[in-house]
PDB file of C-alpha atoms in Angstrom:
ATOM      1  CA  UNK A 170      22.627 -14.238  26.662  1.00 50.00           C
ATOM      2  CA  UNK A 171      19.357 -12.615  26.134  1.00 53.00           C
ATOM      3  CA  UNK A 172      18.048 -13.441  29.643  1.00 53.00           C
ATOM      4  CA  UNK A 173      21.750 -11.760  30.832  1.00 58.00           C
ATOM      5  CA  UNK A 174      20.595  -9.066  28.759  1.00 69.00           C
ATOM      6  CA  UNK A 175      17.170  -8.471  30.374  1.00 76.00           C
ATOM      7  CA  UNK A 176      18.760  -8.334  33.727  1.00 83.00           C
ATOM      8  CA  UNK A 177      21.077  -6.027  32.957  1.00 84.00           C
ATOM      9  CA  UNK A 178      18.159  -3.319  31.331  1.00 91.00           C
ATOM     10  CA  UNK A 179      16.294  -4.364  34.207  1.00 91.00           C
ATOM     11  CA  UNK A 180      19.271  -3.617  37.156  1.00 88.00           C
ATOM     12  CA  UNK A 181      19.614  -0.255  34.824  1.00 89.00           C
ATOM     13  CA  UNK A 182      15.863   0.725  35.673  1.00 93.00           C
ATOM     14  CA  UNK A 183      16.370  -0.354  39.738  1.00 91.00           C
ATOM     15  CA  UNK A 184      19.321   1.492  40.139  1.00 87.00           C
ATOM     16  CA  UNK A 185      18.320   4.841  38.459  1.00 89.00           C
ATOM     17  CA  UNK A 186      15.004   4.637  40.339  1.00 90.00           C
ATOM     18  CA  UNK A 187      16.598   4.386  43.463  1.00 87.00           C
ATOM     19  CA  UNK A 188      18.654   6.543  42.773  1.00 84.00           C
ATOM     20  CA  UNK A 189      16.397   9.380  42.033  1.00 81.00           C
ATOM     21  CA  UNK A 190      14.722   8.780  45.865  1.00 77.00           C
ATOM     22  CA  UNK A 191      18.704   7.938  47.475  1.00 77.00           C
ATOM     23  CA  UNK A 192      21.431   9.933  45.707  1.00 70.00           C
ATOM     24  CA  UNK A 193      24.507   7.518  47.043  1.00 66.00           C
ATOM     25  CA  UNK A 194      22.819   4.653  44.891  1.00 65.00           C
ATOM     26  CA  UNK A 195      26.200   4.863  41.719  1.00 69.00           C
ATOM     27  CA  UNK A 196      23.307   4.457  39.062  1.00 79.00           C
ATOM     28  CA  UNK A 197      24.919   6.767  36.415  1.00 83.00           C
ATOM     29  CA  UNK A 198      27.884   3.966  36.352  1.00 83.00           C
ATOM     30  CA  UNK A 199      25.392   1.313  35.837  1.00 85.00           C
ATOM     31  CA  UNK A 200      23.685   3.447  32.354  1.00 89.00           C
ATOM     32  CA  UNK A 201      27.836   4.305  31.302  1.00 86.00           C
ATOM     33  CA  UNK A 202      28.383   0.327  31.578  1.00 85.00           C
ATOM     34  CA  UNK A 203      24.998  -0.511  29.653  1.00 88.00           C
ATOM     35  CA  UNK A 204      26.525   2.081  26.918  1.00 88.00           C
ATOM     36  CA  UNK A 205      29.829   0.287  26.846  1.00 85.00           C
ATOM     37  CA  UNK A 206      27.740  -3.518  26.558  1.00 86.00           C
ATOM     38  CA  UNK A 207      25.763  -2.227  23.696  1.00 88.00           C
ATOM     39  CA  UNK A 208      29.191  -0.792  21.924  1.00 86.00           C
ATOM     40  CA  UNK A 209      30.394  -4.852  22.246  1.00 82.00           C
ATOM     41  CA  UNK A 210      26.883  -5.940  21.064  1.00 85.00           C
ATOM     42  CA  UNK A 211      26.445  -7.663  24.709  1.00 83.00           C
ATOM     43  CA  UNK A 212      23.067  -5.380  24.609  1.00 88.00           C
ATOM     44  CA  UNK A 213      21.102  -2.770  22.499  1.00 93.00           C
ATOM     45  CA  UNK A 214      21.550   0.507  22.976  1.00 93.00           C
ATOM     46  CA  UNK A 215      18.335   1.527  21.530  1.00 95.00           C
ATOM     47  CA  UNK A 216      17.137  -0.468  25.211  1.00 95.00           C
ATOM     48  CA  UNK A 217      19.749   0.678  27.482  1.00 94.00           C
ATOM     49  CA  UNK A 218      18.004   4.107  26.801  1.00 96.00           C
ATOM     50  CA  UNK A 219      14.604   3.307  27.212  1.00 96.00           C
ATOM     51  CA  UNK A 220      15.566   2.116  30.056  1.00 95.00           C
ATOM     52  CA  UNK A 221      17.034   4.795  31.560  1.00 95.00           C
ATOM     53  CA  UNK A 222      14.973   7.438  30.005  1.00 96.00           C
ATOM     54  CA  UNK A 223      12.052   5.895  32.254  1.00 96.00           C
ATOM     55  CA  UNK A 224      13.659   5.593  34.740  1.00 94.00           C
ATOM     56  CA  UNK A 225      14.746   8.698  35.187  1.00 92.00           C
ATOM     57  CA  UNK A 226      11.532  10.152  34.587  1.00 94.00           C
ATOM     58  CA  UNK A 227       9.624   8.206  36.863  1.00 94.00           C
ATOM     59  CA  UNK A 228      12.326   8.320  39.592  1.00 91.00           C
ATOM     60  CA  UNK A 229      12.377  12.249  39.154  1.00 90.00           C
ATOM     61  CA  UNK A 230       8.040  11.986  39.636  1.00 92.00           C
ATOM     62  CA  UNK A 231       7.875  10.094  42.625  1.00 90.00           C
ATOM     63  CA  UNK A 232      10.369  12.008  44.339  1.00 87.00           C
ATOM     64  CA  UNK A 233       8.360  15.387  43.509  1.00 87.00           C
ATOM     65  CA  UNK A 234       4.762  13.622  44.624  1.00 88.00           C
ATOM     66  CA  UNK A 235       6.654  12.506  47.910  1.00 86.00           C
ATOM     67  CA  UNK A 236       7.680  16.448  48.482  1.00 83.00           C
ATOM     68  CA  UNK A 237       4.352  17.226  47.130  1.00 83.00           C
ATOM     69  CA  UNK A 238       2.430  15.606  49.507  1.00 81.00           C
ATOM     70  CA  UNK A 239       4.635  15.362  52.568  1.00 73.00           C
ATOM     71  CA  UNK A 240       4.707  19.344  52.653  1.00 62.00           C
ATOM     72  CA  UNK A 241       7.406  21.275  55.202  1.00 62.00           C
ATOM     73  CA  UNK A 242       7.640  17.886  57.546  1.00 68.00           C
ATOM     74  CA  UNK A 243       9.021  15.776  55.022  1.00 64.00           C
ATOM     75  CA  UNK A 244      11.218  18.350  53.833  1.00 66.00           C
ATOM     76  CA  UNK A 245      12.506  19.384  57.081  1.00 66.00           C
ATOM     77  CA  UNK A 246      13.534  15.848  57.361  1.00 67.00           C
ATOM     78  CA  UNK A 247      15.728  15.523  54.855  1.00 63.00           C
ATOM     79  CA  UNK A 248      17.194  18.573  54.512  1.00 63.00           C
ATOM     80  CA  UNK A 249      18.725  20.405  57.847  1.00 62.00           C
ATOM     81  CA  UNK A 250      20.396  23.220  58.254  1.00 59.00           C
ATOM     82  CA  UNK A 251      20.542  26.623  57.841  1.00 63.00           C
ATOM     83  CA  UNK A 252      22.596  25.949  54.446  1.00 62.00           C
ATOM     84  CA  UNK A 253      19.935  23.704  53.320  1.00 61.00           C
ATOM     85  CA  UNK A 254      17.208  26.016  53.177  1.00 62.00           C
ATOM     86  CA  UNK A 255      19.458  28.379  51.472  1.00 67.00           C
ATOM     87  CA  UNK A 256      19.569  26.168  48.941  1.00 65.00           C
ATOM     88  CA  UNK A 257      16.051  25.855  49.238  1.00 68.00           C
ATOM     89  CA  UNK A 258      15.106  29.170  48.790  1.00 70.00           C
ATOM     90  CA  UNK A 259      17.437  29.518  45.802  1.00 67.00           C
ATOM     91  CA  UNK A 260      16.191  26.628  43.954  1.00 71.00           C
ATOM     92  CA  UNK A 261      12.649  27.583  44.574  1.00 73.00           C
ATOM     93  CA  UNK A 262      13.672  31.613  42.824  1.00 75.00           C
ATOM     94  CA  UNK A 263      15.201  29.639  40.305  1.00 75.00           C
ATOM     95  CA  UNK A 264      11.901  27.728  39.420  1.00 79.00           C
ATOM     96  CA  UNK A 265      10.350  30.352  39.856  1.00 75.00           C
ATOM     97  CA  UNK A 266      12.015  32.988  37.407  1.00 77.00           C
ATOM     98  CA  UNK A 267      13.367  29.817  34.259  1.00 77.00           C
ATOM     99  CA  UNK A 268      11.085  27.013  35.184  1.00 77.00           C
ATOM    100  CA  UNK A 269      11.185  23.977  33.493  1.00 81.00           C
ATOM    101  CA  UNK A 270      14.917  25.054  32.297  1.00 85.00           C
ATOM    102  CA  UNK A 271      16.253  24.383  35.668  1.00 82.00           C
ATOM    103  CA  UNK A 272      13.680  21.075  35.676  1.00 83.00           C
ATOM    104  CA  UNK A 273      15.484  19.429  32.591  1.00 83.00           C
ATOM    105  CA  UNK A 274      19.033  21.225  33.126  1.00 83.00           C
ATOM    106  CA  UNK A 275      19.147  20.057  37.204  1.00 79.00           C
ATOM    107  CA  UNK A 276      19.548  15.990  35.907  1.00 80.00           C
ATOM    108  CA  UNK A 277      23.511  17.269  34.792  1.00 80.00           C
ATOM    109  CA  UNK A 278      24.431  18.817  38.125  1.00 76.00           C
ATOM    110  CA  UNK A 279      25.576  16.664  41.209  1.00 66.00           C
ATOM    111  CA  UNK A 280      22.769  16.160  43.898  1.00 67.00           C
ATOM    112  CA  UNK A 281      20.850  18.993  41.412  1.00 71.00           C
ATOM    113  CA  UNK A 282      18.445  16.088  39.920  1.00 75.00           C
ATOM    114  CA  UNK A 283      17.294  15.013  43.779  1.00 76.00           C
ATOM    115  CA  UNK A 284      17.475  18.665  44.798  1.00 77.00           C
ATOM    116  CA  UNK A 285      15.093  20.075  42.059  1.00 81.00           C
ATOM    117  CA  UNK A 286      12.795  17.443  42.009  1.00 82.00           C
ATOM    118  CA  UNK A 287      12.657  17.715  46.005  1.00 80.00           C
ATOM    119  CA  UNK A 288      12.053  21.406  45.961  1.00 80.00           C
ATOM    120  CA  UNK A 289       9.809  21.228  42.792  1.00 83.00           C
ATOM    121  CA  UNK A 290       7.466  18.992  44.929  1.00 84.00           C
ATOM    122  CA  UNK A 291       7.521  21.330  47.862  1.00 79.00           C
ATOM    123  CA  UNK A 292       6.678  24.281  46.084  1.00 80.00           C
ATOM    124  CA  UNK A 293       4.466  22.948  44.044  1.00 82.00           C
ATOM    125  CA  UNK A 294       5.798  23.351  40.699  1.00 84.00           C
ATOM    126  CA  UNK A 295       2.496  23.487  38.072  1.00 86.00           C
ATOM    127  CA  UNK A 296       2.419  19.697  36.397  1.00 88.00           C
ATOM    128  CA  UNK A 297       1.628  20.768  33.228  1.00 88.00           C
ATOM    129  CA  UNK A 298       5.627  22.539  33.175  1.00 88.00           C
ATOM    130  CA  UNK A 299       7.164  20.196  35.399  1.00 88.00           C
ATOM    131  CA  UNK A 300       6.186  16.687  33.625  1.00 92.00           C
ATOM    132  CA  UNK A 301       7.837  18.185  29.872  1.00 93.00           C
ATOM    133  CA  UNK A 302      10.843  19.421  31.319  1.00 91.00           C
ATOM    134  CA  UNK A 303      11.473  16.521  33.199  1.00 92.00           C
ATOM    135  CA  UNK A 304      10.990  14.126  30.029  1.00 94.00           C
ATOM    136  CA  UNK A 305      13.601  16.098  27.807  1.00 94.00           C
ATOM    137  CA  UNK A 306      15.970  16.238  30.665  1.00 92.00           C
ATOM    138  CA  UNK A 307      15.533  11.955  31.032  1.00 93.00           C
ATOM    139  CA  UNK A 308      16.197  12.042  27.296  1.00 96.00           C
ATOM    140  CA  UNK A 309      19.096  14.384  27.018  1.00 94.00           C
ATOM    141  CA  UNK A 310      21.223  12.762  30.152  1.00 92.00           C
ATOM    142  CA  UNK A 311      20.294   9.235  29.352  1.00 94.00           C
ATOM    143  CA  UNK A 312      21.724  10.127  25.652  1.00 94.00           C
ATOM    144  CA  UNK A 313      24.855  11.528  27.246  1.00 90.00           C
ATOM    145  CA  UNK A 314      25.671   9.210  29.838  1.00 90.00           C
ATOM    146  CA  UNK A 315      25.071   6.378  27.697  1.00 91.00           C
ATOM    147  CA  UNK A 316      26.882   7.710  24.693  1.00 90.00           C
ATOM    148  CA  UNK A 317      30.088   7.878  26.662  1.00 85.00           C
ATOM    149  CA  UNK A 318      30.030   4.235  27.829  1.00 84.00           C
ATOM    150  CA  UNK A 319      29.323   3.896  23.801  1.00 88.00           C
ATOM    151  CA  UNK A 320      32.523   5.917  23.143  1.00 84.00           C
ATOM    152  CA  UNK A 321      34.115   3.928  25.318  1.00 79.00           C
ATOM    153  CA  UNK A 322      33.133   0.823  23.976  1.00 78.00           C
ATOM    154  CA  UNK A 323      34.263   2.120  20.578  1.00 79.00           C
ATOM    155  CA  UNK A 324      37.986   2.796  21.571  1.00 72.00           C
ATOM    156  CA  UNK A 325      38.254  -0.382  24.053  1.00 64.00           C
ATOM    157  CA  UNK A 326      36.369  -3.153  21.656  1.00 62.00           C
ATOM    158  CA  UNK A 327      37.791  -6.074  23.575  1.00 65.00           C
ATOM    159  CA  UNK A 328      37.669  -4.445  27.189  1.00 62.00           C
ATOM    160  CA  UNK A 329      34.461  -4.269  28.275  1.00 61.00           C
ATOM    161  CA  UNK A 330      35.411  -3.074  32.265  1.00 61.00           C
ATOM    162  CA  UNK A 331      38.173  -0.760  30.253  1.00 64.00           C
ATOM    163  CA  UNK A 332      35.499   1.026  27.958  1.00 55.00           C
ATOM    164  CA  UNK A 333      32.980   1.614  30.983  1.00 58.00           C
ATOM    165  CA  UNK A 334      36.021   3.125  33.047  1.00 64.00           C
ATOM    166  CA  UNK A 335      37.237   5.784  30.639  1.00 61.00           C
ATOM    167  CA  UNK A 336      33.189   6.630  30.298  1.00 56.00           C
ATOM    168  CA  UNK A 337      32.854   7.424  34.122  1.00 61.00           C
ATOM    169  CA  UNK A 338      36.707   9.179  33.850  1.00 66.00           C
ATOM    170  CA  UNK A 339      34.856  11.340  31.181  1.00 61.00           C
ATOM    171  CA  UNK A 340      31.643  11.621  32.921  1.00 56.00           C
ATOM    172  CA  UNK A 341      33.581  12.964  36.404  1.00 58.00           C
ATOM    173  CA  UNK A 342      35.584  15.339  34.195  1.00 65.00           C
ATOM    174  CA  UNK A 343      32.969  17.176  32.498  1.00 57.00           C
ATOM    175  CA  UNK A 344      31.045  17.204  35.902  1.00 55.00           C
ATOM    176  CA  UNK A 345      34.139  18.216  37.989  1.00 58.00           C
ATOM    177  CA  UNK A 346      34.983  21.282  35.084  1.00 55.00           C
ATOM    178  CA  UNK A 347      31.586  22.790  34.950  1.00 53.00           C
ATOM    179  CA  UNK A 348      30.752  22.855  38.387  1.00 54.00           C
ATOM    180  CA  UNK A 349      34.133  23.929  39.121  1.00 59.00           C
ATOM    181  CA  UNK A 350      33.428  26.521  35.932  1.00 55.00           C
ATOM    182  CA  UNK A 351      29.735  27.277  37.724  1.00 54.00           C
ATOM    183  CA  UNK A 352      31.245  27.920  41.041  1.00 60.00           C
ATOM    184  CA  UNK A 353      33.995  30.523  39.353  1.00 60.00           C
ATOM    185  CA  UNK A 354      31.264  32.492  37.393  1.00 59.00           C
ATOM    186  CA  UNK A 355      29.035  32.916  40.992  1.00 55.00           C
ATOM    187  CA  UNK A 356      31.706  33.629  42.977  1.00 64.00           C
ATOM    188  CA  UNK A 357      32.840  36.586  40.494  1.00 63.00           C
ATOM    189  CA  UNK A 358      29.103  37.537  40.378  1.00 58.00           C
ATOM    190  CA  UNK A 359      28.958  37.835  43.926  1.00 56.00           C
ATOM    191  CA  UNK A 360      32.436  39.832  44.303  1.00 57.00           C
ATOM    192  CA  UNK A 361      33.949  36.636  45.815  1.00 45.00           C
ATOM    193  CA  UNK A 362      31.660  35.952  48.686  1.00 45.00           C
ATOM    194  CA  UNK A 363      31.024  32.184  48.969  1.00 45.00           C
ATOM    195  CA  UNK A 364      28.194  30.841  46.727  1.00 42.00           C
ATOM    196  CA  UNK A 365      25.783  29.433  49.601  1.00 41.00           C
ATOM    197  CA  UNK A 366      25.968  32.923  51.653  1.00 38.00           C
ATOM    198  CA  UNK A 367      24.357  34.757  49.330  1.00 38.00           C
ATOM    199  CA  UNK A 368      21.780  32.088  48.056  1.00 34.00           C
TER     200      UNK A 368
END
């Protein structure tokens, strides 16, 4: 059971790495399923969050140092299109005007975790702000995504697949809401133009 258990912390680590560098990698089920294991006392949730805490951080690094040292090139590589650099350009205002806000708070939006780090890199973002506010936004999205496979685990005790499918239902519905929410308050800003127009 314990050598189960290190593969599983280990797979955790893998998978959030990977998926910091290749946002299709479903790593965030892999830390909800961990949270679900440790509810059944299959494995410690004190682990499943080390885990993913440095994971996350060091995913969210080495994607910055790749944008950091591949300059424009790299950049113009994986991002194409005019609606790309939009998003560029708005990311990098963002950085520039809250900081390591956006750093920490861009791990809870969809694609916003690869995005900020990406841009972060390429406009080089001062270390001393961006290494902080990427460790308290490991912390406070490993705590959530793992506490809702833990929730899970509470109300299914005998289900372990069960308890890790109502944590991603919960995880997709509090992403789907405040996106959708996000999108709403923009578009009213912006007198109902579309978001990425004016970005």
């Amino acid at each position: 059971m314990e050598a189960m258990a290190g593969w599983a912390y280990l797979v955790i680590f893998v998978l959030l790495v990977l998926d910091c560098l290749i946002p299709a990698v479903p790593a965030e089920t892999s830390v909800i399923a961990g949270g679900a294991l440790a509810a059944s006392g299959h494995l410690h949730l004190a682990v499943v969050l080390l885990s993913s805490i440095t994971a996350v951080f060091v995913g969210d690094v080495l994607m910055h140092e790749v944008a950091r040292r591949g300059g424009r090139r790299l950049v113009e590589r994986l991002l194409r299109g005019e609606r790309s650099w939009k998003a560029v350009g708005w990311v990098s205002r963002l950085l520039d005007r809250h900081g390591g806000a956006i750093v920490a708070g861009g791990r809870f939006v969809p694609l916003g975790r690869t995005t900020v780090a990406l841009v972060s890199g390429y406009a080089q973002f001062p270390r001393r702000r961006l290494l902080p506010a990427l460790a308290v936004g490991a912390v406070l999205w490993s705590v959530y995504i793992a506490g809702l496979g833990y929730l899970g685990g509470n109300v299914f005790t005998d289900n372990p697949l069960a308890a890790a499918g109502l944590g991603i239902a919960l995880s997709f519905t509090v992403t789907g809401v405040t996106t959708l929410a996000r999108r709403l308050r923009l578009r009213a800003r912006q007198g109902g133009q579309p978001v990425i127009s004016k970005a």
